[in-house]
mmCIF file of C-alpha atoms in Angstrom:
data_model
loop_
_atom_site.group_PDB
_atom_site.id
_atom_site.type_symbol
_atom_site.label_atom_id
_atom_site.label_comp_id
_atom_site.label_asym_id
_atom_site.label_seq_id
_atom_site.Cartn_x
_atom_site.Cartn_y
_atom_site.Cartn_z
ATOM 1 C CA ASN A 1 -10.997 -12.956 39.767
ATOM 2 C CA SER A 2 -11.576 -16.596 38.811
ATOM 3 C CA GLN A 3 -14.923 -15.859 37.152
ATOM 4 C CA GLN A 4 -14.834 -14.354 33.708
ATOM 5 C CA SER A 5 -17.568 -11.921 32.797
ATOM 6 C CA PRO A 6 -19.082 -11.522 29.338
ATOM 7 C CA VAL A 7 -17.823 -8.385 27.613
ATOM 8 C CA PRO A 8 -20.523 -6.691 25.476
ATOM 9 C CA PHE A 9 -19.328 -5.338 22.139
ATOM 10 C CA ASP A 10 -20.929 -2.523 20.226
ATOM 11 C CA LEU A 11 -18.748 -1.892 17.185
ATOM 12 C CA VAL A 12 -20.077 0.025 14.214
ATOM 13 C CA LEU A 13 -19.227 -0.982 10.669
ATOM 14 C CA ILE A 14 -19.128 1.970 8.291
ATOM 15 C CA PRO A 15 -18.582 1.117 4.629
ATOM 16 C CA SER A 16 -16.489 3.653 2.756
ATOM 17 C CA LEU A 17 -17.068 3.953 -0.943
ATOM 18 C CA SER A 18 -15.852 5.904 -3.953
ATOM 19 C CA VAL A 19 -18.664 6.498 -6.415
ATOM 20 C CA LEU A 20 -17.366 6.782 -9.960
ATOM 21 C CA HIS A 21 -20.707 7.296 -11.680
ATOM 22 C CA PRO A 22 -23.531 9.549 -10.396
ATOM 23 C CA SER A 23 -26.201 6.912 -11.041
ATOM 24 C CA ALA A 24 -24.382 4.230 -9.029
ATOM 25 C CA LEU A 25 -26.481 2.680 -6.276
ATOM 26 C CA PRO A 26 -25.377 3.286 -2.673
ATOM 27 C CA VAL A 27 -23.927 0.511 -0.537
ATOM 28 C CA LEU A 28 -26.468 -0.767 1.984
ATOM 29 C CA PHE A 29 -26.359 -3.373 4.734
ATOM 30 C CA GLN A 30 -28.010 -6.642 3.668
ATOM 31 C CA GLU A 31 -27.256 -8.186 7.073
ATOM 32 C CA GLU A 32 -26.396 -5.769 9.852
ATOM 33 C CA MET A 33 -23.871 -6.589 12.519
ATOM 34 C CA LEU A 34 -25.296 -7.987 15.753
ATOM 35 C CA ASN A 35 -24.120 -7.197 19.275
ATOM 36 C CA LYS A 36 -22.053 -10.029 20.749
ATOM 37 C CA GLU A 37 -21.107 -11.068 24.250
ATOM 38 C CA ALA A 38 -17.844 -12.889 24.871
ATOM 39 C CA THR A 39 -15.523 -13.857 27.693
ATOM 40 C CA GLU A 40 -12.310 -12.039 28.569
ATOM 41 C CA GLY A 41 -9.260 -13.736 27.081
ATOM 42 C CA GLU A 42 -11.261 -15.346 24.282
ATOM 43 C CA ALA A 43 -11.938 -14.141 20.728
ATOM 44 C CA VAL A 44 -15.082 -12.814 19.082
ATOM 45 C CA THR A 45 -15.944 -12.469 15.396
ATOM 46 C CA LEU A 46 -18.217 -9.729 14.036
ATOM 47 C CA HIS A 47 -19.532 -9.844 10.493
ATOM 48 C CA CYS A 48 -21.974 -8.232 8.098
ATOM 49 C CA LYS A 49 -23.103 -8.426 4.490
ATOM 50 C CA LEU A 50 -23.325 -5.404 2.173
ATOM 51 C CA SER A 51 -25.577 -4.969 -0.862
ATOM 52 C CA LYS A 52 -22.475 -5.019 -3.088
ATOM 53 C CA SER A 53 -18.738 -5.241 -2.756
ATOM 54 C CA ALA A 54 -17.197 -2.046 -1.335
ATOM 55 C CA PRO A 55 -14.167 -1.235 0.830
ATOM 56 C CA VAL A 56 -14.959 -1.602 4.545
ATOM 57 C CA GLU A 57 -13.346 0.280 7.416
ATOM 58 C CA TRP A 58 -13.730 -1.051 10.962
ATOM 59 C CA ARG A 59 -13.633 1.508 13.794
ATOM 60 C CA LYS A 60 -13.785 1.601 17.576
ATOM 61 C CA GLY A 61 -14.915 5.115 18.413
ATOM 62 C CA ASN A 62 -12.740 7.381 16.254
ATOM 63 C CA MET A 63 -9.928 4.817 15.958
ATOM 64 C CA VAL A 64 -9.632 2.917 12.674
ATOM 65 C CA LEU A 65 -8.797 -0.735 13.384
ATOM 66 C CA LYS A 66 -5.930 -2.224 11.377
ATOM 67 C CA PRO A 67 -4.915 -5.887 10.982
ATOM 68 C CA SER A 68 -2.594 -6.901 13.844
ATOM 69 C CA GLU A 69 -2.060 -9.586 16.467
ATOM 70 C CA LYS A 70 -5.232 -8.217 18.112
ATOM 71 C CA TYR A 71 -7.435 -7.714 15.017
ATOM 72 C CA LYS A 72 -7.963 -10.005 12.057
ATOM 73 C CA ILE A 73 -9.864 -8.308 9.222
ATOM 74 C CA GLU A 74 -11.154 -10.161 6.179
ATOM 75 C CA GLN A 75 -13.420 -9.270 3.304
ATOM 76 C CA GLU A 76 -14.631 -11.331 0.383
ATOM 77 C CA GLY A 77 -16.929 -9.427 -1.948
ATOM 78 C CA PRO A 78 -19.854 -8.076 0.088
ATOM 79 C CA PHE A 79 -18.969 -10.105 3.222
ATOM 80 C CA ALA A 80 -16.853 -8.331 5.868
ATOM 81 C CA GLU A 81 -15.506 -9.865 9.071
ATOM 82 C CA LEU A 82 -13.578 -8.622 12.108
ATOM 83 C CA MET A 83 -12.071 -10.986 14.682
ATOM 84 C CA ILE A 84 -10.901 -9.506 17.984
ATOM 85 C CA ARG A 85 -8.473 -11.777 19.822
ATOM 86 C CA ASP A 86 -7.574 -11.938 23.529
ATOM 87 C CA LEU A 87 -10.543 -9.849 24.655
ATOM 88 C CA ASP A 88 -10.325 -7.495 27.593
ATOM 89 C CA LEU A 89 -12.649 -4.850 29.021
ATOM 90 C CA ALA A 90 -11.049 -2.123 26.888
ATOM 91 C CA ASP A 91 -12.449 -3.901 23.799
ATOM 92 C CA ALA A 92 -16.072 -3.244 24.853
#
């Protein structure tokens, strides 16, 4: 097929957090992740901002995504980012 179709992505970012003090505030989304459309074979970047720095775990369904040739994962403080390279329909 010479035409490439947009591939909708609906990935959920779930922050994981260890609370060391009972009065600690929970981690909240300051900027939630938006749905993105992209073309097969290209890359897409998903990002969000948390209320404070906390470890982030990216998942697709029940599968935890790990850094690889396919996935680039970065986090700086409360900003988390996932890049998915070489998109195909299985990434939707």
